[in-house]
mmCIF file of C-alpha atoms in Angstrom:
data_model
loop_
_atom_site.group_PDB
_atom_site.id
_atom_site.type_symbol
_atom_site.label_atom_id
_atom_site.label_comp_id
_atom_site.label_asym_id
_atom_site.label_seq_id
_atom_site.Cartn_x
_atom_site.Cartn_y
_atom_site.Cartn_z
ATOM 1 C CA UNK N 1 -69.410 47.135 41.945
ATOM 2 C CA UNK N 2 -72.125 45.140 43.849
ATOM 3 C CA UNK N 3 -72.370 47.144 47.461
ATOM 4 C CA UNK N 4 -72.164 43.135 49.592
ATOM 5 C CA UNK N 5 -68.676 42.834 48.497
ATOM 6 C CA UNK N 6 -67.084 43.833 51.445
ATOM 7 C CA UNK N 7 -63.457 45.626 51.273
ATOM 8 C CA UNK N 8 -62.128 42.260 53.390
ATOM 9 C CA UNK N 9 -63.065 40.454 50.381
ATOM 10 C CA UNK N 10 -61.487 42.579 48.192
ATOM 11 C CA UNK N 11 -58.204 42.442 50.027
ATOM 12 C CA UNK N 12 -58.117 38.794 49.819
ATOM 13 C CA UNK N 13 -58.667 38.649 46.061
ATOM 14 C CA UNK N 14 -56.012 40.827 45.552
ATOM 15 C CA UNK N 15 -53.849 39.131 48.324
ATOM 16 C CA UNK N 16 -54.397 35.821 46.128
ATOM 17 C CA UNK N 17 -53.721 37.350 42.728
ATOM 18 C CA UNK N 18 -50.845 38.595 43.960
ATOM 19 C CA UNK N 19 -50.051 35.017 45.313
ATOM 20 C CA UNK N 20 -51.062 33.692 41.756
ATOM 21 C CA UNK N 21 -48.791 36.001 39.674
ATOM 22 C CA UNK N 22 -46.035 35.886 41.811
ATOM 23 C CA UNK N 23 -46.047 31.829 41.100
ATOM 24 C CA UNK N 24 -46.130 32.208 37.311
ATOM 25 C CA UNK N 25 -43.484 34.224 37.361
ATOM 26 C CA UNK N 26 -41.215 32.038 39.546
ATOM 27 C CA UNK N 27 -42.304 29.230 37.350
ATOM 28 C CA UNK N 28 -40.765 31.543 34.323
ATOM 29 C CA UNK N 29 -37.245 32.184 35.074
ATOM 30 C CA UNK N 30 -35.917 29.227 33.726
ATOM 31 C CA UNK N 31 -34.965 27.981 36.954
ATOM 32 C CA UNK N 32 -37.266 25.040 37.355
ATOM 33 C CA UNK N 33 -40.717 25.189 39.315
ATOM 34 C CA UNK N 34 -42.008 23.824 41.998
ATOM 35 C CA UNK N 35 -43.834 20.198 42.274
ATOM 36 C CA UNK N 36 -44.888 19.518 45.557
ATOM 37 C CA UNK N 37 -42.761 19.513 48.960
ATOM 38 C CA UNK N 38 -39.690 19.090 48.484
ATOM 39 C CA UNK N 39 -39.984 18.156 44.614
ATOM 40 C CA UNK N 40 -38.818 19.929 41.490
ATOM 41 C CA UNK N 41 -39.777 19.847 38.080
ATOM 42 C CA UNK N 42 -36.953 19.304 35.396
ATOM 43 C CA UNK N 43 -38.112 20.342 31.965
ATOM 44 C CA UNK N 44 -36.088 18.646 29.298
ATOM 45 C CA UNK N 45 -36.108 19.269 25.373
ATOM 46 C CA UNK N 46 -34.921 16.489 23.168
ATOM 47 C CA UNK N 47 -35.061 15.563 19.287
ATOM 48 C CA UNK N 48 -35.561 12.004 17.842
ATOM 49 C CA UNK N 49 -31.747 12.219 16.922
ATOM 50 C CA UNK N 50 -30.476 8.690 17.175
ATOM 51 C CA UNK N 51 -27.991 9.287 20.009
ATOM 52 C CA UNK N 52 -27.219 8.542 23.421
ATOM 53 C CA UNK N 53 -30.298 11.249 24.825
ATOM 54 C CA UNK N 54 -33.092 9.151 23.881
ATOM 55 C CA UNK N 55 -31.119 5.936 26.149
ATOM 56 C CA UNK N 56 -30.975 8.115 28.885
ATOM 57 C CA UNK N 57 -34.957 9.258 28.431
ATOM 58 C CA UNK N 58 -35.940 5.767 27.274
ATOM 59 C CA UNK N 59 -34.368 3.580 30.282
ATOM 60 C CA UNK N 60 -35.613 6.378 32.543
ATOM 61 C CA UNK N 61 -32.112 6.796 33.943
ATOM 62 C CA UNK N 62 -32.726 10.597 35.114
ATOM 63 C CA UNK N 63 -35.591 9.633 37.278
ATOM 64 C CA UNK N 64 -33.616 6.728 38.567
ATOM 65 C CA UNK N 65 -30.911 9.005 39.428
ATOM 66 C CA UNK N 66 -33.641 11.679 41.239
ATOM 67 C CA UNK N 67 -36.781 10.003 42.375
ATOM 68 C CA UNK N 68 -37.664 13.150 44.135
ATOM 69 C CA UNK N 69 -37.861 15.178 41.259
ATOM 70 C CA UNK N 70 -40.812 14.914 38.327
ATOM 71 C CA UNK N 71 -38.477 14.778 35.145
ATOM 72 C CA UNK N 72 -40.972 16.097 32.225
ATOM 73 C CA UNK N 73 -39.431 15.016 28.356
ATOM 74 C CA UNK N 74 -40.959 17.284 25.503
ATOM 75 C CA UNK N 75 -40.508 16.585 22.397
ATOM 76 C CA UNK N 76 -39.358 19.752 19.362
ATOM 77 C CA UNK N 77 -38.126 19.337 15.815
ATOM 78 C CA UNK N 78 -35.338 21.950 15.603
ATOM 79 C CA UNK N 79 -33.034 23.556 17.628
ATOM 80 C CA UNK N 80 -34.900 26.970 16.278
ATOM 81 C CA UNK N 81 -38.042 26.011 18.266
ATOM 82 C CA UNK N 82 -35.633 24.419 21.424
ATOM 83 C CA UNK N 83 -34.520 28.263 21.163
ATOM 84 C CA UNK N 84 -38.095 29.457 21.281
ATOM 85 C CA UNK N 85 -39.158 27.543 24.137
ATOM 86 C CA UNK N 86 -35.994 28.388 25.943
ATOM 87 C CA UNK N 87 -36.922 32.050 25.540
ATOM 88 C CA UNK N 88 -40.617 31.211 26.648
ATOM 89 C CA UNK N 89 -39.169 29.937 30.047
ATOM 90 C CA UNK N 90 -40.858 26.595 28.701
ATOM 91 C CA UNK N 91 -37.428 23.945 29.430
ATOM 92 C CA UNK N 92 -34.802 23.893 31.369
ATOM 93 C CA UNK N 93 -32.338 21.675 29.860
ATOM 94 C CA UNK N 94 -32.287 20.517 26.386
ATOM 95 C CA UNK N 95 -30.613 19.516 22.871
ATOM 96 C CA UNK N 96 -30.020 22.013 20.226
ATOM 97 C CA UNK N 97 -27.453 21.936 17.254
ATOM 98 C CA UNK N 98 -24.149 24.026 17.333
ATOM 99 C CA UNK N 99 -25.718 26.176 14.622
ATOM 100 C CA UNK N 100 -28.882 27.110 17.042
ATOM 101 C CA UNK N 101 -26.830 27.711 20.386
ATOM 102 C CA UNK N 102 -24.700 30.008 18.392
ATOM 103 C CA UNK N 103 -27.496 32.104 17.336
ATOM 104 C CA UNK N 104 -28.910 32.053 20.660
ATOM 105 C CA UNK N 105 -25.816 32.741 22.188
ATOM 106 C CA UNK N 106 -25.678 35.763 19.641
ATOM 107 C CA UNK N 107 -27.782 38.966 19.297
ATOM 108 C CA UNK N 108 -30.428 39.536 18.955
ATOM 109 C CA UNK N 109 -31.214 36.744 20.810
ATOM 110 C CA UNK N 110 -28.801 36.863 23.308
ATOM 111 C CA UNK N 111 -30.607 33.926 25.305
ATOM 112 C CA UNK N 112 -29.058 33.551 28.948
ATOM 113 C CA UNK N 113 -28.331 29.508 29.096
ATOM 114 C CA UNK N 114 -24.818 27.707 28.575
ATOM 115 C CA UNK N 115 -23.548 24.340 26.707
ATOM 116 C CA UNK N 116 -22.843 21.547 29.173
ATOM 117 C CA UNK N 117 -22.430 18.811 27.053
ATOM 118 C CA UNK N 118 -21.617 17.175 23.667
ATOM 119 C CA UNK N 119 -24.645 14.861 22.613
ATOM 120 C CA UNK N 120 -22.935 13.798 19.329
ATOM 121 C CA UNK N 121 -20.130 15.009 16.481
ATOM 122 C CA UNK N 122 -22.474 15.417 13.694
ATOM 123 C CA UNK N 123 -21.449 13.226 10.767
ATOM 124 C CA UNK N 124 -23.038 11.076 7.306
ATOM 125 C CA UNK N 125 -26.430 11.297 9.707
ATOM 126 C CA UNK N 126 -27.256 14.358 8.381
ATOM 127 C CA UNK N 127 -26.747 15.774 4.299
ATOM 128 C CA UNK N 128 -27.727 17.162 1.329
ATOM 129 C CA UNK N 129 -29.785 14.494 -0.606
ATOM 130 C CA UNK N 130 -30.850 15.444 -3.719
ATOM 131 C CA UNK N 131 -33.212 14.130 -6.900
ATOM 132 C CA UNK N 132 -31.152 11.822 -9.409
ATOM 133 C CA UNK N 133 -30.956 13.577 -11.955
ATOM 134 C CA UNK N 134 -28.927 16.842 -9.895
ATOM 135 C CA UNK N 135 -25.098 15.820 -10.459
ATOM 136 C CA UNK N 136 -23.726 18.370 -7.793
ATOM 137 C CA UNK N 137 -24.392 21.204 -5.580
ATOM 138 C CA UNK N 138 -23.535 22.897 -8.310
ATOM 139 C CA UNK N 139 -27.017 21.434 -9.893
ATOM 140 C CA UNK N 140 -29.048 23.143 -6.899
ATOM 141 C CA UNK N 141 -29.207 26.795 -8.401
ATOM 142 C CA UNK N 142 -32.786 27.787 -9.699
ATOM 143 C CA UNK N 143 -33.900 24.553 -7.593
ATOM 144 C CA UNK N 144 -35.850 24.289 -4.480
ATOM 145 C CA UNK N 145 -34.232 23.312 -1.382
ATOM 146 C CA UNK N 146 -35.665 22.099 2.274
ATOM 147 C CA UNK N 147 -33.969 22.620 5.481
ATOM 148 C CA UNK N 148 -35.128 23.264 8.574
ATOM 149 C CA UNK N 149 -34.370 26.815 9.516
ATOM 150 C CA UNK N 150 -31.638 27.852 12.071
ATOM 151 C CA UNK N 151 -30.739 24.686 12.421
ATOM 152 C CA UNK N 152 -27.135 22.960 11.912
ATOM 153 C CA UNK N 153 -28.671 21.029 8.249
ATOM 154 C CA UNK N 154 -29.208 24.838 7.534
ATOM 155 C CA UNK N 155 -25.813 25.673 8.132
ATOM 156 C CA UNK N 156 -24.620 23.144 6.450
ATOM 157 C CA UNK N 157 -26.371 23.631 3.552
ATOM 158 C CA UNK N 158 -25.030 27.409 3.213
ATOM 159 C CA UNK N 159 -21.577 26.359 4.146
ATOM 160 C CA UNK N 160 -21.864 23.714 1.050
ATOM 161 C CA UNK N 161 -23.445 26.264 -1.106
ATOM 162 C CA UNK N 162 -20.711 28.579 -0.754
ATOM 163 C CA UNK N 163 -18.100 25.653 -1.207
ATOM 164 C CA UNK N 164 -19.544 24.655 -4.448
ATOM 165 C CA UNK N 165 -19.238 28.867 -5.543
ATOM 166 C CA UNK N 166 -23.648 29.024 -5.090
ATOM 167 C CA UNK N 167 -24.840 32.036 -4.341
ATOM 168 C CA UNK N 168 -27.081 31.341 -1.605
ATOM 169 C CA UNK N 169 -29.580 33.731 -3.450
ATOM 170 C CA UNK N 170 -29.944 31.167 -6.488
ATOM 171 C CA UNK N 171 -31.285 28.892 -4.582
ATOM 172 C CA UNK N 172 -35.465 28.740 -3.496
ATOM 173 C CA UNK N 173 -34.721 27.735 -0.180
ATOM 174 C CA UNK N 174 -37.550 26.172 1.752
ATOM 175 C CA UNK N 175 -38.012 26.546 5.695
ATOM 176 C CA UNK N 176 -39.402 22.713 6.348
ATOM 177 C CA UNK N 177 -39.175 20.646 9.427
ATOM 178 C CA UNK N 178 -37.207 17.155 8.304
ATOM 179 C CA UNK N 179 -41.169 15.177 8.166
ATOM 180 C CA UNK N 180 -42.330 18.064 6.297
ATOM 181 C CA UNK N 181 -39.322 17.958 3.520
ATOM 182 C CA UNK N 182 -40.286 14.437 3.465
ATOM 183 C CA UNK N 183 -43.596 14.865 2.422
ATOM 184 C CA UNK N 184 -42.638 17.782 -0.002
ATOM 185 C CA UNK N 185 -40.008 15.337 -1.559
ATOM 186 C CA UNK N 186 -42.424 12.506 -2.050
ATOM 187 C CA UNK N 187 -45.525 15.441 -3.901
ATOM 188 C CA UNK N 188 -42.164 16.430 -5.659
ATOM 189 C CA UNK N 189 -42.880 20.225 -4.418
ATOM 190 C CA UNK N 190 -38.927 20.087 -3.960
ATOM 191 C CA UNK N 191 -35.162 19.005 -5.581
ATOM 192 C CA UNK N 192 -33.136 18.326 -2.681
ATOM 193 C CA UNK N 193 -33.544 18.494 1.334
ATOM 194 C CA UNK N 194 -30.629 18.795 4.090
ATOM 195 C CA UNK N 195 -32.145 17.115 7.004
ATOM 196 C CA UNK N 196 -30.560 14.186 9.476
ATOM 197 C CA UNK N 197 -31.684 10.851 11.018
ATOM 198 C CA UNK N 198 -34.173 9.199 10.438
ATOM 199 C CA UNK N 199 -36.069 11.211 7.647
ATOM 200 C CA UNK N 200 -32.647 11.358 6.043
ATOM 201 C CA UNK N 201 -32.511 7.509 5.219
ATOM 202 C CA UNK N 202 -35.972 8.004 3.891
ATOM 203 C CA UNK N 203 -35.080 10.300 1.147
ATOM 204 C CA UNK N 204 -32.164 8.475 0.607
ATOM 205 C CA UNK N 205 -34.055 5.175 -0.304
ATOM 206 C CA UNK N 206 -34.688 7.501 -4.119
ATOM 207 C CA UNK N 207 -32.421 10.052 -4.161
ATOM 208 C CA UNK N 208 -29.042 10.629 -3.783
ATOM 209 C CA UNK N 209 -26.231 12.382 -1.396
ATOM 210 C CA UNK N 210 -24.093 15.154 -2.872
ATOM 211 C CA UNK N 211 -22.447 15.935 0.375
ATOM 212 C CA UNK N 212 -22.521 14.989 3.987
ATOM 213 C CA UNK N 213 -21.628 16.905 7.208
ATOM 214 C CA UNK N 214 -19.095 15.030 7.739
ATOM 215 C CA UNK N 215 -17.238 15.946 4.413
ATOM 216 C CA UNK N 216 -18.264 19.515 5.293
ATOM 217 C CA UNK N 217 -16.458 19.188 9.267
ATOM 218 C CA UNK N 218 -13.273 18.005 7.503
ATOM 219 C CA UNK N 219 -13.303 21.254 5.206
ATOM 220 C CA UNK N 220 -13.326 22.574 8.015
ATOM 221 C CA UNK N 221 -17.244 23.483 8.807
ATOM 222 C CA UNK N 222 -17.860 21.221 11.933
ATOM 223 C CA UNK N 223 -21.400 20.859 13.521
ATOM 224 C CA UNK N 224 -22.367 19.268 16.914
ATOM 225 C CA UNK N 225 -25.557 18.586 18.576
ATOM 226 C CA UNK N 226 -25.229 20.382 22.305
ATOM 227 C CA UNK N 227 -27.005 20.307 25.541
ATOM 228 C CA UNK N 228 -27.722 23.156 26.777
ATOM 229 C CA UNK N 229 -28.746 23.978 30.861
ATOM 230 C CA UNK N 230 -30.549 27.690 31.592
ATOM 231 C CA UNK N 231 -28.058 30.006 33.644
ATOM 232 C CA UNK N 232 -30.914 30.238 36.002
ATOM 233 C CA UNK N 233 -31.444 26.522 36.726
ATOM 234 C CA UNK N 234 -27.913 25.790 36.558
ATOM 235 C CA UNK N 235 -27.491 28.087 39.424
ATOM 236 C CA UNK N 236 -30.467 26.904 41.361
ATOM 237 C CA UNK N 237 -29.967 23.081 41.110
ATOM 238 C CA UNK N 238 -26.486 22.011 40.518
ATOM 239 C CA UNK N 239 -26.927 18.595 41.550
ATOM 240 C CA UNK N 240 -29.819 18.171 38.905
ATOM 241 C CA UNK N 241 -27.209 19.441 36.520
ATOM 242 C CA UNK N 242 -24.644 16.892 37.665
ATOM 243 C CA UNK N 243 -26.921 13.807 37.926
ATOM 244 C CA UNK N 244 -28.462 14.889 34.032
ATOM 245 C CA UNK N 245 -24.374 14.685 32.913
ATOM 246 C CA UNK N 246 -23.797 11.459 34.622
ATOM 247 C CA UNK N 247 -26.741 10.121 33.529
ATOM 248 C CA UNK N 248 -25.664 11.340 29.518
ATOM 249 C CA UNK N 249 -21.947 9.594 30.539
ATOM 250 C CA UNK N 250 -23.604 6.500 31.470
ATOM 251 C CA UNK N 251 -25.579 5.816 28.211
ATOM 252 C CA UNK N 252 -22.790 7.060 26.525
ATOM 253 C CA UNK N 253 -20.857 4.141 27.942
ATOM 254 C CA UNK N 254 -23.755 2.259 27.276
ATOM 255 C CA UNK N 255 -23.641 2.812 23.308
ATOM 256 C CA UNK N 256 -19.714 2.270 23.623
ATOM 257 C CA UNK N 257 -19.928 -1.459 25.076
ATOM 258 C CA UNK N 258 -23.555 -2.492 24.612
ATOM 259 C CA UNK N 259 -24.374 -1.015 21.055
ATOM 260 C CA UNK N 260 -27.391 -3.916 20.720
ATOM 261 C CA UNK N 261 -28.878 -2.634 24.273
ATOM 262 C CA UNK N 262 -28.583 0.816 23.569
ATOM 263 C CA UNK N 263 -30.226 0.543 19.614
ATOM 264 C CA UNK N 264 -33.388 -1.412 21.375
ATOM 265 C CA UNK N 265 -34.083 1.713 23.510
ATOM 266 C CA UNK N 266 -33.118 4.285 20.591
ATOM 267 C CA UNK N 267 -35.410 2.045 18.309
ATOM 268 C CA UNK N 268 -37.796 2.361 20.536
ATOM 269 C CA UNK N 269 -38.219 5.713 20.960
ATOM 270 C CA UNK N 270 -37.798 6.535 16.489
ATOM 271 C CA UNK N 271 -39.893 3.267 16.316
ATOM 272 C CA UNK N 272 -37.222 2.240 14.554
ATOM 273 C CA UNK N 273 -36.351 -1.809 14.247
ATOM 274 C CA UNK N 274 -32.818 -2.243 16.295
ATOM 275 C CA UNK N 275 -30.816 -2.907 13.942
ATOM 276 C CA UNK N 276 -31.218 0.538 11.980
ATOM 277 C CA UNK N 277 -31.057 2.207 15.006
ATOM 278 C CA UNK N 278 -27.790 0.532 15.541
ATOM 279 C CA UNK N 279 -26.624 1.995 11.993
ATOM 280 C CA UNK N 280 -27.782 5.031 12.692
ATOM 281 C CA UNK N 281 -26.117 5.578 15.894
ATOM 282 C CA UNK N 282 -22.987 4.068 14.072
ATOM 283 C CA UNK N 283 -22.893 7.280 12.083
ATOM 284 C CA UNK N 284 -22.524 9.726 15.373
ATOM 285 C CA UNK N 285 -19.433 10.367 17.019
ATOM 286 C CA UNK N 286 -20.458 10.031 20.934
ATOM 287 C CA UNK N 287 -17.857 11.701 23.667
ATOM 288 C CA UNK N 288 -17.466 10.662 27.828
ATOM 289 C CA UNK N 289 -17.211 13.302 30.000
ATOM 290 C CA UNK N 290 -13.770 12.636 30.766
ATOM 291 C CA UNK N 291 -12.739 13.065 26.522
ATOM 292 C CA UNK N 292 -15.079 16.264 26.741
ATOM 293 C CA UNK N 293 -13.393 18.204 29.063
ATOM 294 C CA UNK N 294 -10.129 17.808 26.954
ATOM 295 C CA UNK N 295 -8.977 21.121 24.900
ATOM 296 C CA UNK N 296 -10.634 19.784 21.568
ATOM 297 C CA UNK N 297 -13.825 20.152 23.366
ATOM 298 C CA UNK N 298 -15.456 22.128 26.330
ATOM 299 C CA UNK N 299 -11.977 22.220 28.097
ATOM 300 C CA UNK N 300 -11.857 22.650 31.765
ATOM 301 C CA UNK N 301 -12.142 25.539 34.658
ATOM 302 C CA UNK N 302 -9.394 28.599 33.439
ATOM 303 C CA UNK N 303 -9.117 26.832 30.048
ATOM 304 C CA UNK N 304 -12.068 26.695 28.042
ATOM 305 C CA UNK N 305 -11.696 24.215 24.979
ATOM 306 C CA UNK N 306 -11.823 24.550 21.244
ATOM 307 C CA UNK N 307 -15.483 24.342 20.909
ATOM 308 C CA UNK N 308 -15.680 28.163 21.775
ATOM 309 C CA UNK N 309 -13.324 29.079 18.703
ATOM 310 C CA UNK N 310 -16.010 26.925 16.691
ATOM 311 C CA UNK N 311 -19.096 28.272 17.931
ATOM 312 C CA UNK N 312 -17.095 31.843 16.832
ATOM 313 C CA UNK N 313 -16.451 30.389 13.977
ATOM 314 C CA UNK N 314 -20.143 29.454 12.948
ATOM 315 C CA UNK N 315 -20.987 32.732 14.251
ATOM 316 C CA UNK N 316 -18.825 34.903 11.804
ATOM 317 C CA UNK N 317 -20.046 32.540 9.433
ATOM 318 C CA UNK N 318 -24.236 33.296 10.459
ATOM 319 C CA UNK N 319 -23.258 37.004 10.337
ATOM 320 C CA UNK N 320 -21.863 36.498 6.731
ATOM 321 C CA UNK N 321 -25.303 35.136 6.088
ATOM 322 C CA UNK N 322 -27.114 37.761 7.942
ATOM 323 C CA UNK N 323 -28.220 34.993 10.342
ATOM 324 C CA UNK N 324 -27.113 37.237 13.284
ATOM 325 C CA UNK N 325 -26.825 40.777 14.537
ATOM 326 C CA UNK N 326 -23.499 40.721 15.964
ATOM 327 C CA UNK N 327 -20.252 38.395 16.114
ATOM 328 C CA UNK N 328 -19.527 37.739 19.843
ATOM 329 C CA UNK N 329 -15.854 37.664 21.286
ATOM 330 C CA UNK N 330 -14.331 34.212 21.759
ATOM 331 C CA UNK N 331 -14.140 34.730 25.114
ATOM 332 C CA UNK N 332 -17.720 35.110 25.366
ATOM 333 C CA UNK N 333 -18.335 31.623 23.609
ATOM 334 C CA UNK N 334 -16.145 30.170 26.200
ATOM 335 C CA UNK N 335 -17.827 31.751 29.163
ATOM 336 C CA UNK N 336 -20.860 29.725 27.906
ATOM 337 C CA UNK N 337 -18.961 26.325 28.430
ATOM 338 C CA UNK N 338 -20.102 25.192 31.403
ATOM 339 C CA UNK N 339 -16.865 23.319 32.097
ATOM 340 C CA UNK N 340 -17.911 23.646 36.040
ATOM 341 C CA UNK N 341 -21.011 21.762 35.977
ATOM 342 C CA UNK N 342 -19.034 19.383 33.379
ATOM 343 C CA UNK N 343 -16.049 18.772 35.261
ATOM 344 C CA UNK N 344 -17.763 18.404 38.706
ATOM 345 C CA UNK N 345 -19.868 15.544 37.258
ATOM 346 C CA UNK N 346 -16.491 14.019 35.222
ATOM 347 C CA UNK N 347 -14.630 12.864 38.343
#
């Protein structure tokens, strides 16, 4: 140690280290960090999933809603790496299918954030598309399949394995993000890919669906894409929480009675021309807040809805699969409704 450093000096280094690790780690709960006076940062995960999410980043109605916050969209491909990120104290709010909150809501993961809304009722915008010449699902053993991993197309896919009497174990199964299966699809690397919107109208342009979430929902195998809030920020800024819902109601509305104005803005952000984007939305099932906080759905305050029992289910189902570590309690799926943030922003 050089003898002119004084020990003042070496106080105040270690005064602002101290400083300087004590503001990474606020920054890390998951509770939002700070952006100036008075300003707060609202990390937000989305997915170029043709629903009402990219109206409400596209028409900027979030930052409408709180000009004094700094509203910061990042972009992920799966509800595995929205998980990740989560975990990483990277976002605060985000989308991730039902098949990815239930493994994060499961061990090992066990990640602390809650579902406070419904982004869309997955239906024919996400399937199993396979080469010509496979008949069925039945076709797929010995064949090489692409899904992204964790994800709801992935459990799909094992759901409609299982259906068709597949042993999951027959099939090569690929982990591939949906522009990734793409590519794979067009080299011919693979036979068939369960992905969604838009990739999924590409590889249906020369090959052909054997089976669509929606068929597999009505066997009783339903998959949703959720939004999901960090305990920690939930806690710490409500009223970002309510103004993010209300913004989600509002462009739900917005799909509802202005389909043409709300494909522009979804077309914009897949760079997509409006009138697929308009088909492709078609294929979702959107909900208000209002129809969410009925008993098919989150429910209310003292009586959580049927999504918990669904999330269970999916859960037994990813333990089956050796997806998870553990099978949580209903109850614990429905104490991660947040059907107080939903219902305060409702009415």
């Amino acid at each position: 140690m050089p003898r002119n450093v004084s020990r003042r000096a070496l106080l105040l280094a270690a005064a602002v280290a101290l400083t300087a690790s004590t503001t990474v780690a606020c920054g890390a709960d998951g509770g939002g960090s700070a952006a100036g006076p008075g300003r707060t940062t609202v990390r937000i995960a989305y997915q170029a999933i043709p629903n009402a999410d990219l109206i409400v980043k596209n028409q900027r109605l979030l930052e409408q809603a709180l000009p004094e916050a700094d509203v910061k969209w990042v972009k992920f491909e799966s509800g595995g790496d929205v998980n990740t990120a989560v975990i990483a104290g990277s976002v605060d709010l985000g989308l991730a299918g039902s098949s990815p909150v239930t493994k994060g809501l499961s061990a090992p993961l066990n990640i602390p954030y809650k579902v406070v809304w419904i982004h869309d009722l997955i239906g024919d915008n996400e399937a199993l598309v396979a080469k010509p010449e496979i008949g069925s699902v039945k076709d797929l053993a010995g064949k090489k399949v692409a899904t992204p991993f964790g994800s709801t197309a992935h459990y799909s896919l094992l759901a409609a394995l299982k259906a068709a009497g597949v042993d999951a174990g027959a099939v090569q199964t690929i982990d591939l993000q949906p522009q990734d299966a793409l590519a794979a699809w067009k080299r011919g690397d693979i036979d068939a890919a369960y992905v969604w919107t838009p990739t999924l109208s590409e590889l249906t342009k020369d090959g052909k669906v054997l089976v669509t979430s929606r068929q597999l929902a009505e066997q009783g195998k339903p998959t949703a894409d959720l939004g999901v809030v960090t305990n920690a920020f939930a806690a710490k800024h409500p009223e970002v929480v309510t103004a993010w819902i209300k913004a989600q109601d509002q462009a739900v509305g917005q799909a509802r009675t202005a389909p043409d104005q709300a494909a522009k803005s979804i077309g914009a952000e897949l760079g997509l021309a409006p009138e697929e984007a308009k088909r492709q939305l078609s294929e979702l099932v959107l909900l208000s807040a209002k129809e969410q906080t009925g008993p098919d759905y989150l429910g209310t305050p003292g009586a959580p809805g049927k999504l918990a029992a669904t999330l269970r289910d999916a859960a037994v189902f990813l333990k089956e699969q050796k997806k998870v570590d553990a099978v949580p309690d209903e109850a614990a799926f429905g104490r991660a409704l947040a059907v107080e943030e939903l219902g305060r922003a409702a009415h």
